[in-house]
Structures are given as C-alpha cells and as structure tokens.
Amino acid sequence: MTADLLLGVDVGGTGAKYVVADLAGAVRAEGDVPTDPASPETTLGRVARATGPVLDGGRLHGVGLACAGIVNPLTGWLGRSPNLPGWEDSNLFAAVDAVFGNVRRALANDVNGALYGEFRAGAGRGCADLVMIALGTGVGGGVLLGGELLVGTHFGAGEIGHMVMDPHGPVCTCGGRGCLEAYAGSVGLLRAAREAAAGDAGPGLRDLVAARGVALTTRDLARLAVAGDEDAAGIFTLAGRRLGQAVGNLINVLDPDRILIGGGVAQAGDLIFEPCRRTARAIVLAAEAKDTPILPAELGPLAAAVGAALLVTGEASGE
Ligand SMILES: [Zn+2]
C-alpha cells in the first residue's frame, strides 16, 4: 500500500529545512539542503534529490513552502523577503510545478507556517483562534482566526514584532523605535545585557559579557540567570514584561483560545514567561480572558516546515 505524503520546506537565507510527513503531520523524514540565493528551482531541485528515496515509497500529495517575507498564499507570489532578496517578486508555485510536476501546493510566511503547524499538530491543537509570537533574532508573529491564517489586505498582517511598545524606546531593525522586537528579540536582549554590563550590573553579568564578547547568546544569559544572577534575570524580566504588554493587548483585541510563544529566546522558559503572564493578566479587561493560556510552542525548529506541509491539505491550492 502506498501512503500519501506531504513535503514541507522552510526556506531560510542559507539553508532550506525540509520534512516529509504523512497527512496528519507525523514526520517520516527530515533534513536540510543549502539554499541557492538566486534560484527557487535549484533549491527545490536539491530538496527533490534529498527526499527522492523517501518519496519513492509513497504518493506525493503536495508541497508546502514557508519563507520569511511578504507572500500571497493564493497565487504563490513572494514579494519583499529580507532573507531571500534574490527570490523577491517571483512565483514559487511555478518553481514547485517545474520541479515536482502536477502536485498541490501551499505557501505561507515562516511564522504563519509555524503557527499552522502548531494549530494542526502542536501546542494549538483543537484551537481555532490562536496567536503565535516567535522570539528569534527578531520577533515574528502570526494570527489564526476560525482556523484560517490571517494574511491581511496587503499580505502584511501579523507583524507583532513591530507593535510599538514605547515610541521613545530603542531603535529597531525596521527603523522605528521601541518595537517589541527591540526588547524581546535576541538582538534587543543582548544589547540590553551589554548596556547593563557597561553600566551598574554586578560582576556576574560583567564577566560573562566580557568573556563571551561578540559570541554572547541569550542561552548564556539564561544560564547565568538560572544560576541566580539577578542582573541576568532582570534582562529577561524586562523583555518578558514588554512581551506581556503586547500579549495583553492582543488578547483584548482578539480574545484567542491560546497565545503560543516560540523561537530560541522562548527557551529561557519561566524567566520570560512568568513576567509575560503577569503583565498580560494586568492588561486584559475581560475577567474570563485573564487566564488565556500563554504557552510555549511545541514543534521547535521544524514547525514551519511541518505547517507548510499541512497547509497543502487545508487549502484549495493547486487545483
Ligand atoms: Zn520594528
């Protein structure tokens, strides 16, 4: 008996992570290939070669792609994409067709892909209304309402990372000031740590920042905080409060079932979740919504690839 299989690819600037999954999202195989910065077809050709032996055992039901940037999930068009400038303004469904032939296809931006994966096979299972915030180098966001991803009139919905928390706050990568990303992305957290080390922080944080230099990570900071360093813990508390400010506002606007927090910075766990929950609770108006669960995402680094694969089964793409 041959099984129907899905292929999901999360395309980053340097590498493309892929999964081969069944129709329920259970991963049969995973891996990654280098991204060709100039050619979606070449990149997908590498994925096709890498997954050939697995796909030979089943029927390829469809291919889902996740990319950072502005995407039109209906037509397959990729617009502005900071990680993939050489792919901008191209049609990725055409690339899928060229490499895989006549299969169903889906496209989402990377955070929406991850959110959809969590909805179907992770921490948001069974919830039709979800918000996801991904705390990585920057901060990404996605919104799912009634089981459908919210893409917006100009395909720009879900930019939770650029909600302005303080118009006089630190400069953000987008050119604005005081965006959530400037506080809760790893770049923002590490900047806050270096500023504290240059200011009035104690020897624990000062020594860590000096020893690690440009290699300093949020994981280093979390380890120091867990070991009892109050300055390091304070950096996460401030980021968690800003996150909670955003989350509380989002709960007031959307009243979702759950808020999911993913990405590498979320590995800091309670250091960031606890102040986030406390701040959000104080902002939420409806008594019944004050305990809206704010939970870690479950699928980890494969979330966007799994979600992109599952999107193939959830949308009327590739007639
Ligand atoms: Zn910004």
Tab-separated table of C-alpha atoms and ligand atoms in Angstrom:
chain	number	residue	atom	x	y	z
A	1	MET	CA	0.000	0.000	0.000
A	2	THR	CA	1.359	3.420	-0.876
A	3	ALA	CA	0.807	6.266	1.561
A	4	ASP	CA	0.005	9.849	0.667
A	5	LEU	CA	2.938	12.027	1.688
A	6	LEU	CA	3.452	15.740	2.107
A	7	LEU	CA	6.656	17.686	1.606
A	8	GLY	CA	7.173	20.854	3.636
A	9	VAL	CA	10.138	23.197	3.102
A	10	ASP	CA	11.109	26.090	5.353
A	11	VAL	CA	13.396	28.224	3.202
A	12	GLY	CA	15.919	30.343	5.046
A	13	GLY	CA	18.603	32.631	3.668
A	14	THR	CA	21.343	29.985	3.836
A	15	GLY	CA	19.553	26.655	4.269
A	16	ALA	CA	16.219	25.037	3.477
A	17	LYS	CA	14.828	22.652	6.125
A	18	TYR	CA	12.500	20.003	4.792
A	19	VAL	CA	10.178	17.385	6.221
A	20	VAL	CA	8.359	14.510	4.603
A	21	ALA	CA	5.185	13.969	6.621
A	22	ASP	CA	2.003	11.959	6.443
A	23	LEU	CA	-1.359	13.691	6.082
A	24	ALA	CA	-1.639	14.060	9.877
A	25	GLY	CA	1.716	15.822	10.086
A	26	ALA	CA	3.748	12.925	11.528
A	27	VAL	CA	7.302	13.430	10.260
A	28	ARG	CA	8.729	10.481	8.270
A	29	ALA	CA	11.996	12.152	7.269
A	30	GLU	CA	13.718	15.488	7.747
A	31	GLY	CA	16.884	17.234	6.675
A	32	ASP	CA	18.252	20.347	5.072
A	33	VAL	CA	19.942	21.474	1.881
A	34	PRO	CA	21.770	24.723	1.050
A	35	THR	CA	19.539	27.485	-0.305
A	36	ASP	CA	20.521	28.790	-3.730
A	37	PRO	CA	20.199	32.536	-3.116
A	38	ALA	CA	19.333	33.181	-6.773
A	39	SER	CA	17.038	30.286	-7.673
A	40	PRO	CA	13.979	28.698	-6.074
A	41	GLU	CA	14.059	25.957	-8.750
A	42	THR	CA	17.661	24.959	-7.952
A	43	THR	CA	16.887	24.895	-4.234
A	44	LEU	CA	13.755	22.781	-4.691
A	45	GLY	CA	15.711	20.507	-7.043
A	46	ARG	CA	18.140	19.824	-4.177
A	47	VAL	CA	15.205	19.050	-1.886
A	48	ALA	CA	13.746	16.718	-4.530
A	49	ARG	CA	17.039	14.802	-4.780
A	50	ALA	CA	17.411	14.589	-0.997
A	51	THR	CA	13.862	13.327	-0.472
A	52	GLY	CA	13.614	11.134	-3.566
A	53	PRO	CA	14.245	7.827	-1.787
A	54	VAL	CA	11.554	8.571	0.838
A	55	LEU	CA	9.009	9.897	-1.640
A	56	ASP	CA	9.516	6.837	-3.845
A	57	GLY	CA	7.695	4.817	-1.201
A	58	GLY	CA	4.501	6.872	-1.405
A	59	ARG	CA	2.456	9.308	-3.439
A	60	LEU	CA	3.451	12.970	-3.169
A	61	HIS	CA	0.179	14.676	-2.264
A	62	GLY	CA	1.600	18.197	-2.279
A	63	VAL	CA	4.417	20.606	-1.488
A	64	GLY	CA	4.187	23.452	1.032
A	65	LEU	CA	6.740	26.250	1.320
A	66	ALA	CA	7.430	28.660	4.157
A	67	CYS	CA	9.519	31.808	3.541
A	68	ALA	CA	10.190	34.911	5.567
A	69	GLY	CA	8.671	37.941	3.886
A	70	ILE	CA	5.504	39.081	2.181
A	71	VAL	CA	3.739	36.209	0.450
A	72	ASN	CA	0.441	35.761	-1.361
A	73	PRO	CA	-0.717	32.290	-0.310
A	74	LEU	CA	-3.308	32.131	-3.103
A	75	THR	CA	-1.034	32.828	-6.070
A	76	GLY	CA	2.357	31.701	-4.728
A	77	TRP	CA	3.933	35.119	-5.179
A	78	LEU	CA	6.845	36.100	-2.949
A	79	GLY	CA	7.256	39.858	-2.530
A	80	ARG	CA	9.707	41.559	-0.192
A	81	SER	CA	11.873	38.980	1.551
A	82	PRO	CA	14.808	40.197	3.649
A	83	ASN	CA	16.428	36.731	3.831
A	84	LEU	CA	15.918	35.887	0.156
A	85	PRO	CA	16.491	39.086	-1.857
A	86	GLY	CA	17.323	37.029	-4.957
A	87	TRP	CA	13.897	35.336	-4.815
A	88	GLU	CA	11.873	38.526	-4.459
A	89	ASP	CA	8.982	39.128	-6.821
A	90	SER	CA	8.937	35.552	-8.079
A	91	ASN	CA	6.223	32.916	-8.248
A	92	LEU	CA	7.092	29.977	-6.028
A	93	PHE	CA	4.182	27.813	-7.205
A	94	ALA	CA	5.751	27.954	-10.681
A	95	ALA	CA	9.009	26.715	-9.140
A	96	VAL	CA	7.168	23.847	-7.396
A	97	ASP	CA	5.473	22.920	-10.675
A	98	ALA	CA	8.797	22.962	-12.535
A	99	VAL	CA	10.439	20.600	-10.039
A	100	PHE	CA	7.624	18.372	-8.763
A	101	GLY	CA	5.114	18.438	-11.614
A	102	ASN	CA	1.410	18.441	-11.005
A	103	VAL	CA	1.005	18.448	-7.209
A	104	ARG	CA	-0.986	20.558	-4.770
A	105	ARG	CA	0.980	23.440	-3.284
A	106	ALA	CA	0.824	25.928	-0.450
A	107	LEU	CA	2.824	28.964	0.614
A	108	ALA	CA	2.974	30.848	3.898
A	109	ASN	CA	5.384	33.198	5.556
A	110	ASP	CA	7.593	31.373	8.030
A	111	VAL	CA	5.810	32.359	11.235
A	112	ASN	CA	2.401	31.621	9.736
A	113	GLY	CA	3.779	28.249	8.672
A	114	ALA	CA	4.913	27.560	12.228
A	115	LEU	CA	1.585	28.762	13.621
A	116	TYR	CA	-0.328	26.461	11.280
A	117	GLY	CA	1.902	23.564	12.307
A	118	GLU	CA	1.193	24.243	15.984
A	119	PHE	CA	-2.541	24.505	15.194
A	120	ARG	CA	-2.679	21.154	13.435
A	121	ALA	CA	-0.012	19.146	15.241
A	122	GLY	CA	1.373	21.082	18.208
A	123	ALA	CA	0.546	23.349	21.148
A	124	GLY	CA	-2.528	24.834	19.450
A	125	ARG	CA	-4.226	21.563	18.529
A	126	GLY	CA	-8.010	21.892	18.690
A	127	CYS	CA	-7.942	25.713	18.983
A	128	ALA	CA	-9.442	27.737	16.127
A	129	ASP	CA	-8.250	31.136	17.384
A	130	LEU	CA	-4.529	31.406	18.048
A	131	VAL	CA	-1.771	33.976	18.182
A	132	MET	CA	1.858	32.975	17.780
A	133	ILE	CA	4.874	35.089	18.648
A	134	ALA	CA	8.291	33.777	17.584
A	135	LEU	CA	11.192	35.195	19.581
A	136	GLY	CA	14.298	34.714	17.442
A	137	THR	CA	16.917	37.198	16.289
A	138	GLY	CA	13.901	39.341	15.517
A	139	VAL	CA	10.302	38.830	16.601
A	140	GLY	CA	7.746	37.352	14.214
A	141	GLY	CA	4.023	36.968	14.663
A	142	GLY	CA	1.002	35.249	13.239
A	143	VAL	CA	-2.740	35.177	13.845
A	144	LEU	CA	-5.149	32.328	13.126
A	145	LEU	CA	-8.887	33.055	13.355
A	146	GLY	CA	-11.571	30.459	12.813
A	147	GLY	CA	-8.880	28.004	11.728
A	148	GLU	CA	-7.659	30.322	8.944
A	149	LEU	CA	-4.404	32.237	8.844
A	150	LEU	CA	-4.928	35.998	8.810
A	151	VAL	CA	-2.895	37.419	5.922
A	152	GLY	CA	-4.428	40.877	5.616
A	153	THR	CA	-5.366	43.122	2.708
A	154	HIS	CA	-1.724	43.650	1.662
A	155	PHE	CA	-0.385	40.283	2.932
A	156	GLY	CA	1.296	42.133	5.798
A	157	ALA	CA	-0.805	41.019	8.798
A	158	GLY	CA	0.760	39.591	11.934
A	159	GLU	CA	3.759	41.917	12.346
A	160	ILE	CA	3.507	41.614	16.106
A	161	GLY	CA	7.256	42.199	16.448
A	162	HIS	CA	6.789	45.754	15.236
A	163	MET	CA	4.000	46.724	17.589
A	164	VAL	CA	5.333	49.903	19.189
A	165	MET	CA	5.720	49.426	22.927
A	166	ASP	CA	7.388	52.803	23.566
A	167	PRO	CA	7.836	55.438	20.837
A	168	HIS	CA	10.916	56.708	22.690
A	169	GLY	CA	12.391	53.229	23.100
A	170	PRO	CA	15.472	51.668	21.494
A	171	VAL	CA	15.913	51.719	17.715
A	172	CYS	CA	14.519	48.680	15.902
A	173	THR	CA	15.849	46.932	12.782
A	174	CYS	CA	12.814	48.333	10.905
A	175	GLY	CA	13.997	51.888	11.533
A	176	GLY	CA	11.279	52.569	14.095
A	177	ARG	CA	11.676	52.901	17.845
A	178	GLY	CA	10.539	50.821	20.745
A	179	CYS	CA	9.085	47.915	18.766
A	180	LEU	CA	8.514	44.642	20.647
A	181	GLU	CA	11.400	43.192	18.614
A	182	ALA	CA	13.797	45.775	20.050
A	183	TYR	CA	13.084	44.355	23.534
A	184	ALA	CA	12.256	40.676	23.101
A	185	GLY	CA	14.295	39.571	20.083
A	186	SER	CA	17.763	38.215	20.831
A	187	VAL	CA	19.415	41.310	19.339
A	188	GLY	CA	17.443	43.514	21.736
A	189	LEU	CA	18.092	41.276	24.741
A	190	LEU	CA	21.823	41.110	24.070
A	191	ARG	CA	22.004	44.862	23.602
A	192	ALA	CA	20.257	45.326	26.961
A	193	ALA	CA	22.741	42.898	28.549
A	194	ARG	CA	25.738	44.771	27.153
A	195	GLU	CA	24.304	48.105	28.269
A	196	ALA	CA	23.739	46.745	31.764
A	197	ALA	CA	27.278	45.307	31.846
A	198	ALA	CA	28.683	48.704	30.855
A	199	GLY	CA	26.507	50.344	33.494
A	200	ASP	CA	25.770	49.268	37.034
A	201	ALA	CA	25.489	45.479	36.691
A	202	GLY	CA	27.374	43.262	39.134
A	203	PRO	CA	30.441	41.142	38.343
A	204	GLY	CA	28.430	38.101	37.157
A	205	LEU	CA	26.963	39.793	34.095
A	206	ARG	CA	30.032	41.982	33.523
A	207	ASP	CA	32.334	38.947	33.470
A	208	LEU	CA	30.022	36.974	31.159
A	209	VAL	CA	29.717	39.818	28.653
A	210	ALA	CA	33.496	40.376	28.703
A	211	ALA	CA	34.307	36.655	28.370
A	212	ARG	CA	31.836	35.894	25.570
A	213	GLY	CA	32.264	39.114	23.601
A	214	VAL	CA	30.511	39.018	20.247
A	215	ALA	CA	29.714	35.314	20.785
A	216	LEU	CA	27.329	36.140	23.673
A	217	THR	CA	23.955	34.361	23.302
A	218	THR	CA	20.630	34.527	25.110
A	219	ARG	CA	21.356	30.951	26.209
A	220	ASP	CA	24.477	32.207	28.038
A	221	LEU	CA	22.350	34.853	29.726
A	222	ALA	CA	19.657	32.340	30.670
A	223	ARG	CA	22.240	30.017	32.217
A	224	LEU	CA	23.598	32.872	34.329
A	225	ALA	CA	20.080	33.891	35.365
A	226	VAL	CA	19.175	30.320	36.366
A	227	ALA	CA	22.361	30.210	38.448
A	228	GLY	CA	20.924	33.090	40.463
A	229	ASP	CA	22.382	36.204	38.849
A	230	GLU	CA	19.820	38.960	39.352
A	231	ASP	CA	21.157	41.233	36.627
A	232	ALA	CA	20.802	38.481	34.013
A	233	ALA	CA	17.345	37.557	35.313
A	234	GLY	CA	16.381	41.235	35.163
A	235	ILE	CA	17.143	41.379	31.436
A	236	PHE	CA	14.625	38.566	30.824
A	237	THR	CA	12.106	40.165	33.194
A	238	LEU	CA	12.138	43.403	31.211
A	239	ALA	CA	11.797	41.526	27.905
A	240	GLY	CA	9.011	39.380	29.405
A	241	ARG	CA	7.110	42.468	30.570
A	242	ARG	CA	7.278	44.008	27.109
A	243	LEU	CA	6.122	40.711	25.656
A	244	GLY	CA	3.282	40.620	28.190
A	245	GLN	CA	2.303	44.155	27.212
A	246	ALA	CA	1.949	43.011	23.600
A	247	VAL	CA	0.193	39.776	24.588
A	248	GLY	CA	-2.294	41.572	26.855
A	249	ASN	CA	-3.186	43.981	24.067
A	250	LEU	CA	-3.581	41.124	21.600
A	251	ILE	CA	-5.870	39.238	23.991
A	252	ASN	CA	-8.016	42.360	24.349
A	253	VAL	CA	-8.273	42.747	20.574
A	254	LEU	CA	-8.653	39.108	19.503
A	255	ASP	CA	-9.742	37.097	22.572
A	256	PRO	CA	-7.999	33.957	21.246
A	257	ASP	CA	-8.027	30.428	22.723
A	258	ARG	CA	-4.295	30.490	23.351
A	259	ILE	CA	-1.144	32.528	22.822
A	260	LEU	CA	1.875	30.483	21.720
A	261	ILE	CA	5.432	31.699	22.210
A	262	GLY	CA	8.173	30.040	20.161
A	263	GLY	CA	11.681	30.698	18.907
A	264	GLY	CA	15.079	30.360	20.541
A	265	VAL	CA	14.583	33.100	23.150
A	266	ALA	CA	11.483	31.274	24.449
A	267	GLN	CA	13.860	28.507	25.608
A	268	ALA	CA	14.514	30.791	28.581
A	269	GLY	CA	11.201	29.422	29.895
A	270	ASP	CA	9.823	30.904	33.107
A	271	LEU	CA	12.458	33.634	33.077
A	272	ILE	CA	10.426	35.227	30.291
A	273	PHE	CA	7.010	33.510	30.538
A	274	GLU	CA	6.412	34.425	34.159
A	275	PRO	CA	6.752	38.231	33.782
A	276	CYS	CA	4.904	37.956	30.453
A	277	ARG	CA	1.909	36.222	32.069
A	278	ARG	CA	1.838	38.644	34.998
A	279	THR	CA	1.911	41.737	32.782
A	280	ALA	CA	-0.640	40.372	30.307
A	281	ARG	CA	-3.054	39.439	33.102
A	282	ALA	CA	-2.976	43.019	34.405
A	283	ILE	CA	-3.810	44.419	30.942
A	284	VAL	CA	-6.583	42.003	29.939
A	285	LEU	CA	-10.021	43.532	30.539
A	286	ALA	CA	-12.476	40.618	30.412
A	287	ALA	CA	-12.278	38.611	33.639
A	288	GLU	CA	-12.861	35.380	31.710
A	289	ALA	CA	-9.919	36.149	29.389
A	290	LYS	CA	-7.372	36.892	32.110
A	291	ASP	CA	-6.312	33.255	32.244
A	292	THR	CA	-5.946	32.804	28.485
A	293	PRO	CA	-3.145	30.217	28.299
A	294	ILE	CA	0.236	31.636	27.238
A	295	LEU	CA	2.180	28.523	26.277
A	296	PRO	CA	5.493	27.515	24.714
A	297	ALA	CA	5.250	26.288	21.129
A	298	GLU	CA	5.872	22.531	20.831
A	299	LEU	CA	7.211	21.784	17.375
A	300	GLY	CA	10.574	23.542	17.629
A	301	PRO	CA	12.725	24.297	14.595
A	302	LEU	CA	10.664	22.066	12.273
A	303	ALA	CA	7.385	23.887	12.982
A	304	ALA	CA	7.326	25.991	9.804
A	305	ALA	CA	8.186	23.055	7.546
A	306	VAL	CA	5.529	20.834	9.164
A	307	GLY	CA	2.967	23.634	8.997
A	308	ALA	CA	3.745	24.385	5.360
A	309	ALA	CA	3.252	20.690	4.547
A	310	LEU	CA	-0.078	20.569	6.387
A	311	LEU	CA	-1.277	23.754	4.674
A	312	VAL	CA	-1.405	21.707	1.483
A	313	THR	CA	-4.225	19.632	2.983
A	314	GLY	CA	-6.066	22.630	4.423
A	315	GLU	CA	-6.379	24.859	1.396
A	316	ALA	CA	-7.792	24.512	-2.085
A	317	SER	CA	-4.423	25.088	-3.710
A	318	GLY	CA	-3.104	23.509	-6.859
A	319	GLU	CA	-6.441	22.507	-8.419
B	1	ZN	ZN	10.366	47.472	14.349
